[in-house]
PDB file of C-alpha atoms in Angstrom:
ATOM      1  CA  VAL A   1      -0.287  -0.428   0.156  1.00  0.00           C
ATOM      2  CA  LEU A   2       1.303   3.057  -0.862  1.00  0.00           C
ATOM      3  CA  TYR A   3       2.140   5.248   1.866  1.00  0.00           C
ATOM      4  CA  ARG A   4       1.355   8.465   3.068  1.00  0.00           C
ATOM      5  CA  GLY A   5       4.821  10.218   5.011  1.00  0.00           C
ATOM      6  CA  VAL A   6       4.917  10.437   8.533  1.00  0.00           C
ATOM      7  CA  ASP A   7       6.775  13.954  10.065  1.00  0.00           C
ATOM      8  CA  GLY A   8       9.223  12.786  11.699  1.00  0.00           C
ATOM      9  CA  GLN A   9       9.913  16.143  13.892  1.00  0.00           C
ATOM     10  CA  ARG A  10       5.940  16.103  14.786  1.00  0.00           C
ATOM     11  CA  PHE A  11       6.184  12.832  15.575  1.00  0.00           C
ATOM     12  CA  LYS A  12       9.131  11.740  18.305  1.00  0.00           C
ATOM     13  CA  PRO A  13       9.352  10.248  21.196  1.00  0.00           C
ATOM     14  CA  ASN A  14       9.706  12.087  24.872  1.00  0.00           C
ATOM     15  CA  PRO A  15      11.753  10.497  27.383  1.00  0.00           C
ATOM     16  CA  SER A  16      10.132  12.842  29.839  1.00  0.00           C
ATOM     17  CA  ILE A  17       6.745  11.384  30.056  1.00  0.00           C
ATOM     18  CA  ILE A  18       6.113   8.775  33.541  1.00  0.00           C
ATOM     19  CA  ARG A  19       5.009   5.728  32.099  1.00  0.00           C
ATOM     20  CA  ALA A  20       2.167   4.376  34.654  1.00  0.00           C
ATOM     21  CA  CYS A  21       2.149   1.340  36.338  1.00  0.00           C
ATOM     22  CA  ARG A  22      -0.539  -0.136  34.199  1.00  0.00           C
ATOM     23  CA  VAL A  23       0.143  -0.762  30.234  1.00  0.00           C
ATOM     24  CA  ARG A  24      -2.577   1.984  29.154  1.00  0.00           C
ATOM     25  CA  LEU A  25      -3.796   0.934  25.586  1.00  0.00           C
ATOM     26  CA  LEU A  26      -5.263   3.456  23.287  1.00  0.00           C
ATOM     27  CA  TYR A  27      -8.068   3.576  20.474  1.00  0.00           C
ATOM     28  CA  LEU A  28      -8.810   6.427  17.944  1.00  0.00           C
ATOM     29  CA  GLY A  29     -11.637   4.195  15.611  1.00  0.00           C
ATOM     30  CA  GLY A  30     -14.927   5.601  17.608  1.00  0.00           C
ATOM     31  CA  MET A  31     -17.827   3.511  17.006  1.00  0.00           C
ATOM     32  CA  GLN A  32     -20.849   3.822  15.137  1.00  0.00           C
ATOM     33  CA  THR A  33     -24.206   2.391  16.206  1.00  0.00           C
ATOM     34  CA  TYR A  34     -24.244  -1.137  15.218  1.00  0.00           C
ATOM     35  CA  ASP A  35     -26.320  -3.201  12.760  1.00  0.00           C
ATOM     36  CA  PRO A  36     -25.614  -6.333  11.795  1.00  0.00           C
ATOM     37  CA  GLU A  37     -26.450  -5.651   8.681  1.00  0.00           C
ATOM     38  CA  GLN A  38     -24.496  -2.893   7.484  1.00  0.00           C
ATOM     39  CA  TYR A  39     -21.494  -4.732   9.631  1.00  0.00           C
ATOM     40  CA  GLY A  40     -18.735  -3.836   7.209  1.00  0.00           C
ATOM     41  CA  ALA A  41     -20.017  -0.541   6.450  1.00  0.00           C
ATOM     42  CA  LEU A  42     -20.254   0.897  10.266  1.00  0.00           C
ATOM     43  CA  ASN A  43     -17.887  -1.056  11.350  1.00  0.00           C
ATOM     44  CA  THR A  44     -14.622  -0.674   9.724  1.00  0.00           C
ATOM     45  CA  LYS A  45     -12.385   0.423  12.560  1.00  0.00           C
ATOM     46  CA  GLY A  46     -13.455  -3.282  14.436  1.00  0.00           C
ATOM     47  CA  GLY A  47     -14.334  -0.572  17.551  1.00  0.00           C
ATOM     48  CA  HIS A  48     -17.084  -3.166  18.484  1.00  0.00           C
ATOM     49  CA  ILE A  49     -14.646  -5.722  18.641  1.00  0.00           C
ATOM     50  CA  LEU A  50     -12.537  -3.841  20.823  1.00  0.00           C
ATOM     51  CA  MET A  51     -15.381  -3.782  22.870  1.00  0.00           C
ATOM     52  CA  GLU A  52     -16.350  -7.729  23.292  1.00  0.00           C
ATOM     53  CA  ALA A  53     -11.640  -8.361  23.518  1.00  0.00           C
ATOM     54  CA  TRP A  54     -12.261  -5.710  26.571  1.00  0.00           C
ATOM     55  CA  GLN A  55     -14.971  -7.445  28.029  1.00  0.00           C
ATOM     56  CA  SER A  56     -13.209 -10.784  28.187  1.00  0.00           C
ATOM     57  CA  LEU A  57      -9.887  -8.716  29.385  1.00  0.00           C
ATOM     58  CA  ASP A  58     -12.182  -6.285  32.036  1.00  0.00           C
ATOM     59  CA  GLN A  59     -12.797 -10.366  33.837  1.00  0.00           C
ATOM     60  CA  GLU A  60     -10.083 -10.850  34.715  1.00  0.00           C
ATOM     61  CA  LYS A  61      -6.864  -9.360  37.183  1.00  0.00           C
ATOM     62  CA  ILE A  62      -5.157  -7.853  34.283  1.00  0.00           C
ATOM     63  CA  ASN A  63      -3.164  -4.984  35.099  1.00  0.00           C
ATOM     64  CA  ILE A  64      -3.857  -2.551  31.949  1.00  0.00           C
ATOM     65  CA  GLU A  65      -6.499   0.480  30.919  1.00  0.00           C
ATOM     66  CA  MET A  66      -7.800   1.814  27.800  1.00  0.00           C
ATOM     67  CA  THR A  67      -8.865   5.233  26.011  1.00  0.00           C
ATOM     68  CA  PHE A  68     -11.550   4.680  23.904  1.00  0.00           C
ATOM     69  CA  ALA A  69     -11.351   7.300  21.134  1.00  0.00           C
ATOM     70  CA  GLY A  70     -12.587   8.271  17.698  1.00  0.00           C
ATOM     71  CA  PRO A  71     -14.957  10.020  15.391  1.00  0.00           C
ATOM     72  CA  GLY A  72     -19.111   9.400  16.052  1.00  0.00           C
ATOM     73  CA  ASN A  73     -19.344   7.436  19.069  1.00  0.00           C
ATOM     74  CA  ASP A  74     -22.619   5.931  20.110  1.00  0.00           C
ATOM     75  CA  PRO A  75     -22.833   7.701  23.821  1.00  0.00           C
ATOM     76  CA  GLU A  76     -26.044   5.853  24.643  1.00  0.00           C
ATOM     77  CA  LEU A  77     -23.959   2.283  22.893  1.00  0.00           C
ATOM     78  CA  LEU A  78     -20.498   2.804  24.908  1.00  0.00           C
ATOM     79  CA  SER A  79     -22.209   4.098  28.117  1.00  0.00           C
ATOM     80  CA  HIS A  80     -24.243   0.459  28.237  1.00  0.00           C
ATOM     81  CA  TRP A  81     -20.750  -1.015  27.646  1.00  0.00           C
ATOM     82  CA  HIS A  82     -19.020   0.650  30.070  1.00  0.00           C
ATOM     83  CA  LEU A  83     -21.991   0.553  33.049  1.00  0.00           C
ATOM     84  CA  GLY A  84     -21.755  -3.048  32.837  1.00  0.00           C
ATOM     85  CA  LEU A  85     -17.496  -3.222  33.107  1.00  0.00           C
ATOM     86  CA  ASN A  86     -16.339  -4.987  35.980  1.00  0.00           C
ATOM     87  CA  PHE A  87     -13.379  -2.258  36.192  1.00  0.00           C
ATOM     88  CA  PRO A  88     -15.236   0.693  34.352  1.00  0.00           C
ATOM     89  CA  ASN A  89     -12.567   2.881  36.157  1.00  0.00           C
ATOM     90  CA  ARG A  90     -10.063   1.016  33.933  1.00  0.00           C
ATOM     91  CA  VAL A  91     -11.944   2.493  30.914  1.00  0.00           C
ATOM     92  CA  THR A  92     -11.744   6.454  29.979  1.00  0.00           C
ATOM     93  CA  ILE A  93     -14.420   7.508  27.140  1.00  0.00           C
ATOM     94  CA  LEU A  94     -13.144  10.366  24.841  1.00  0.00           C
ATOM     95  CA  GLY A  95     -15.206  11.746  21.656  1.00  0.00           C
ATOM     96  CA  ALA A  96     -13.472  12.755  18.635  1.00  0.00           C
ATOM     97  CA  ILE A  97      -9.574  14.316  18.875  1.00  0.00           C
ATOM     98  CA  LYS A  98      -8.361  17.076  17.439  1.00  0.00           C
ATOM     99  CA  PRO A  99      -5.845  16.591  14.838  1.00  0.00           C
ATOM    100  CA  TYR A 100      -3.181  18.343  17.279  1.00  0.00           C
ATOM    101  CA  ALA A 101      -4.259  16.548  20.036  1.00  0.00           C
ATOM    102  CA  ILE A 102      -2.980  13.774  18.840  1.00  0.00           C
ATOM    103  CA  PRO A 103       0.561  13.056  19.493  1.00  0.00           C
ATOM    104  CA  GLU A 104       0.404  13.777  22.819  1.00  0.00           C
ATOM    105  CA  LEU A 105      -2.392  11.039  23.819  1.00  0.00           C
ATOM    106  CA  ILE A 106       0.009   8.912  21.113  1.00  0.00           C
ATOM    107  CA  LEU A 107       2.391   9.175  24.350  1.00  0.00           C
ATOM    108  CA  ASN A 108       0.837   9.431  26.974  1.00  0.00           C
ATOM    109  CA  HIS A 109      -0.512   5.860  26.114  1.00  0.00           C
ATOM    110  CA  ASP A 110       1.943   2.531  26.086  1.00  0.00           C
ATOM    111  CA  LEU A 111       0.203   0.716  23.023  1.00  0.00           C
ATOM    112  CA  VAL A 112      -1.720   1.633  20.724  1.00  0.00           C
ATOM    113  CA  VAL A 113      -4.263  -0.570  18.875  1.00  0.00           C
ATOM    114  CA  ILE A 114      -6.109  -0.241  15.666  1.00  0.00           C
ATOM    115  CA  PRO A 115      -8.669  -3.298  15.233  1.00  0.00           C
ATOM    116  CA  SER A 116      -9.929  -2.302  11.651  1.00  0.00           C
ATOM    117  CA  LEU A 117     -12.111  -5.367   8.818  1.00  0.00           C
ATOM    118  CA  TYR A 118     -11.268  -3.232   6.451  1.00  0.00           C
ATOM    119  CA  GLU A 119      -8.489  -0.454   5.485  1.00  0.00           C
ATOM    120  CA  GLY A 120      -5.624   1.340   3.362  1.00  0.00           C
ATOM    121  CA  LEU A 121      -2.870   2.192   5.444  1.00  0.00           C
ATOM    122  CA  PRO A 122      -3.832   3.748   8.814  1.00  0.00           C
ATOM    123  CA  ASN A 123      -1.538   6.392   9.149  1.00  0.00           C
ATOM    124  CA  LEU A 124      -2.077   6.649  12.959  1.00  0.00           C
ATOM    125  CA  ALA A 125      -0.211   3.277  12.776  1.00  0.00           C
ATOM    126  CA  ASN A 126       3.044   4.971  11.421  1.00  0.00           C
ATOM    127  CA  GLU A 127       2.511   8.074  13.662  1.00  0.00           C
ATOM    128  CA  ALA A 128       2.590   5.916  16.840  1.00  0.00           C
ATOM    129  CA  GLN A 129       5.533   3.976  15.681  1.00  0.00           C
ATOM    130  CA  ALA A 130       7.366   7.278  14.627  1.00  0.00           C
ATOM    131  CA  MET A 131       7.161   8.035  18.917  1.00  0.00           C
ATOM    132  CA  GLY A 132       8.371   5.269  19.896  1.00  0.00           C
ATOM    133  CA  VAL A 133       4.466   3.800  20.671  1.00  0.00           C
ATOM    134  CA  PRO A 134       3.964  -0.179  19.150  1.00  0.00           C
ATOM    135  CA  VAL A 135       0.682  -0.977  17.592  1.00  0.00           C
ATOM    136  CA  ILE A 136      -1.587  -4.107  17.772  1.00  0.00           C
ATOM    137  CA  GLY A 137      -2.918  -4.400  14.545  1.00  0.00           C
ATOM    138  CA  SER A 138      -5.457  -6.677  12.794  1.00  0.00           C
ATOM    139  CA  ASN A 139      -3.917  -8.054   9.295  1.00  0.00           C
ATOM    140  CA  ALA A 140      -6.167  -5.831   7.364  1.00  0.00           C
ATOM    141  CA  GLY A 141      -5.476  -3.749   4.451  1.00  0.00           C
ATOM    142  CA  GLY A 142      -1.622  -2.658   4.753  1.00  0.00           C
ATOM    143  CA  ILE A 143      -1.456  -2.911   8.208  1.00  0.00           C
ATOM    144  CA  PRO A 144       1.125  -5.806   7.829  1.00  0.00           C
ATOM    145  CA  GLU A 145       3.246  -4.006   5.733  1.00  0.00           C
ATOM    146  CA  THR A 146       4.062  -1.328   8.485  1.00  0.00           C
ATOM    147  CA  VAL A 147       3.737  -3.153  11.571  1.00  0.00           C
ATOM    148  CA  GLU A 148       6.003  -5.588  11.809  1.00  0.00           C
ATOM    149  CA  HIS A 149       4.897  -8.384  14.565  1.00  0.00           C
ATOM    150  CA  GLY A 150       7.140  -9.179  17.225  1.00  0.00           C
ATOM    151  CA  HIS A 151       9.598  -6.388  15.897  1.00  0.00           C
ATOM    152  CA  THR A 152       7.349  -3.314  15.889  1.00  0.00           C
ATOM    153  CA  GLY A 153       4.313  -4.620  17.423  1.00  0.00           C
ATOM    154  CA  PHE A 154       1.656  -6.847  17.002  1.00  0.00           C
ATOM    155  CA  ILE A 155      -0.833  -8.284  14.158  1.00  0.00           C
ATOM    156  CA  PHE A 156      -3.574 -10.420  15.151  1.00  0.00           C
ATOM    157  CA  GLU A 157      -6.692 -11.627  13.120  1.00  0.00           C
ATOM    158  CA  ARG A 158      -9.504  -8.962  11.413  1.00  0.00           C
ATOM    159  CA  GLY A 159     -12.632  -9.386  13.320  1.00  0.00           C
ATOM    160  CA  ASP A 160     -11.719 -12.131  16.358  1.00  0.00           C
ATOM    161  CA  SER A 161     -12.465 -10.391  19.417  1.00  0.00           C
ATOM    162  CA  ASN A 162     -10.651 -13.508  20.946  1.00  0.00           C
ATOM    163  CA  SER A 163      -7.737 -13.527  18.889  1.00  0.00           C
ATOM    164  CA  LEU A 164      -7.834  -9.403  20.033  1.00  0.00           C
ATOM    165  CA  VAL A 165      -7.983 -10.925  23.631  1.00  0.00           C
ATOM    166  CA  ASN A 166      -4.361 -13.210  23.550  1.00  0.00           C
ATOM    167  CA  THR A 167      -2.089 -10.264  21.194  1.00  0.00           C
ATOM    168  CA  ILE A 168      -2.817  -7.989  23.949  1.00  0.00           C
ATOM    169  CA  LYS A 169      -2.102 -10.323  27.039  1.00  0.00           C
ATOM    170  CA  ALA A 170       1.173 -11.202  25.316  1.00  0.00           C
ATOM    171  CA  ALA A 171       1.656  -7.827  24.509  1.00  0.00           C
ATOM    172  CA  VAL A 172       1.028  -6.347  27.991  1.00  0.00           C
ATOM    173  CA  GLU A 173       3.617  -9.195  29.930  1.00  0.00           C
ATOM    174  CA  ASP A 174       7.390  -7.361  29.662  1.00  0.00           C
ATOM    175  CA  LYS A 175       7.214  -3.317  29.418  1.00  0.00           C
ATOM    176  CA  SER A 176      10.473  -3.236  29.095  1.00  0.00           C
ATOM    177  CA  HIS A 177      10.164  -5.634  25.482  1.00  0.00           C
ATOM    178  CA  LEU A 178       7.405  -2.913  24.617  1.00  0.00           C
ATOM    179  CA  LYS A 179      10.191   0.066  25.064  1.00  0.00           C
ATOM    180  CA  LYS A 180      12.111  -1.781  22.727  1.00  0.00           C
ATOM    181  CA  LEU A 181       9.624  -2.438  19.962  1.00  0.00           C
ATOM    182  CA  GLY A 182       9.140   1.264  20.454  1.00  0.00           C
ATOM    183  CA  LEU A 183      12.975   1.283  19.491  1.00  0.00           C
ATOM    184  CA  ASN A 184      12.535  -0.740  16.496  1.00  0.00           C
ATOM    185  CA  GLY A 185       9.434   1.369  15.086  1.00  0.00           C
ATOM    186  CA  ARG A 186      10.561   4.961  15.363  1.00  0.00           C
ATOM    187  CA  LYS A 187      14.243   3.546  13.911  1.00  0.00           C
ATOM    188  CA  LYS A 188      11.681   1.945  11.022  1.00  0.00           C
ATOM    189  CA  MET A 189      10.024   5.082  10.564  1.00  0.00           C
ATOM    190  CA  LEU A 190      12.922   7.101   9.708  1.00  0.00           C
ATOM    191  CA  GLN A 191      14.495   4.520   7.690  1.00  0.00           C
ATOM    192  CA  GLU A 192      11.222   4.276   5.634  1.00  0.00           C
ATOM    193  CA  ARG A 193       8.117   5.992   6.060  1.00  0.00           C
ATOM    194  CA  SER A 194       9.404   9.684   6.882  1.00  0.00           C
ATOM    195  CA  TRP A 195       8.358  12.052   4.622  1.00  0.00           C
ATOM    196  CA  GLU A 196      11.521  12.096   2.894  1.00  0.00           C
ATOM    197  CA  ALA A 197      11.217   8.179   2.626  1.00  0.00           C
ATOM    198  CA  PHE A 198       8.095   9.122   1.124  1.00  0.00           C
ATOM    199  CA  THR A 199       8.801  11.510  -1.811  1.00  0.00           C
ATOM    200  CA  GLU A 200      11.975   8.810  -2.882  1.00  0.00           C
ATOM    201  CA  THR A 201       9.210   6.410  -2.732  1.00  0.00           C
ATOM    202  CA  LEU A 202       6.575   8.561  -5.291  1.00  0.00           C
ATOM    203  CA  LEU A 203       8.821   9.846  -7.362  1.00  0.00           C
ATOM    204  CA  GLU A 204       9.832   5.669  -7.857  1.00  0.00           C
ATOM    205  CA  LYS A 205       6.294   4.618  -8.548  1.00  0.00           C
ATOM    206  CA  TYR A 206       5.909   7.313 -11.343  1.00  0.00           C
ATOM    207  CA  ARG A 207       9.451   7.277 -13.167  1.00  0.00           C
ATOM    208  CA  SER A 208       8.302   3.411 -13.479  1.00  0.00           C
ATOM    209  CA  LEU A 209       4.999   5.002 -15.812  1.00  0.00           C
ATOM    210  CA  ARG A 210       7.514   6.392 -18.022  1.00  0.00           C
TER     211      ARG A 210
END
């Protein structure tokens, strides 16, 4: 998938950030009203898959928190789901996030979750990795092209909440490993998916059309 370059200066790590003792996950895809007859059309970002996975994780004593954010959130649906959790205090629900606020939000989390059902190549995957934050992504579209399983993040089977549960469990076992994945991701983004790399890739595509 031909990607859009990531700004390595805007999206960069901040070593001064003090991490919470719990592993914090961030989801920015939003959640629209669920309609089984329009499954793909309304839930392409996979928010409902993450909600199903979290219900399973919520029943276990696992040291994690999540921020659930994004455009088009259905307040009634999310409120009902949130109140039904055993540990609702572990989940923060936000609405749409202004673009200027995204870098700081990413930096305050240990993992970014992209559970998309259908996808091209989400900018968030590159932006998070450029900031040294590993990504848990589905194997939809171009996500596996930018997120290297076990090297810069984790890939799970799209649409499979059990696969996502197991992936999250494996990811949060070792925070020091997450730091290593973050360093790998930052290096990969600067070398392969920065604005400079994007420019050269795009020029190569045009040259091949001659």
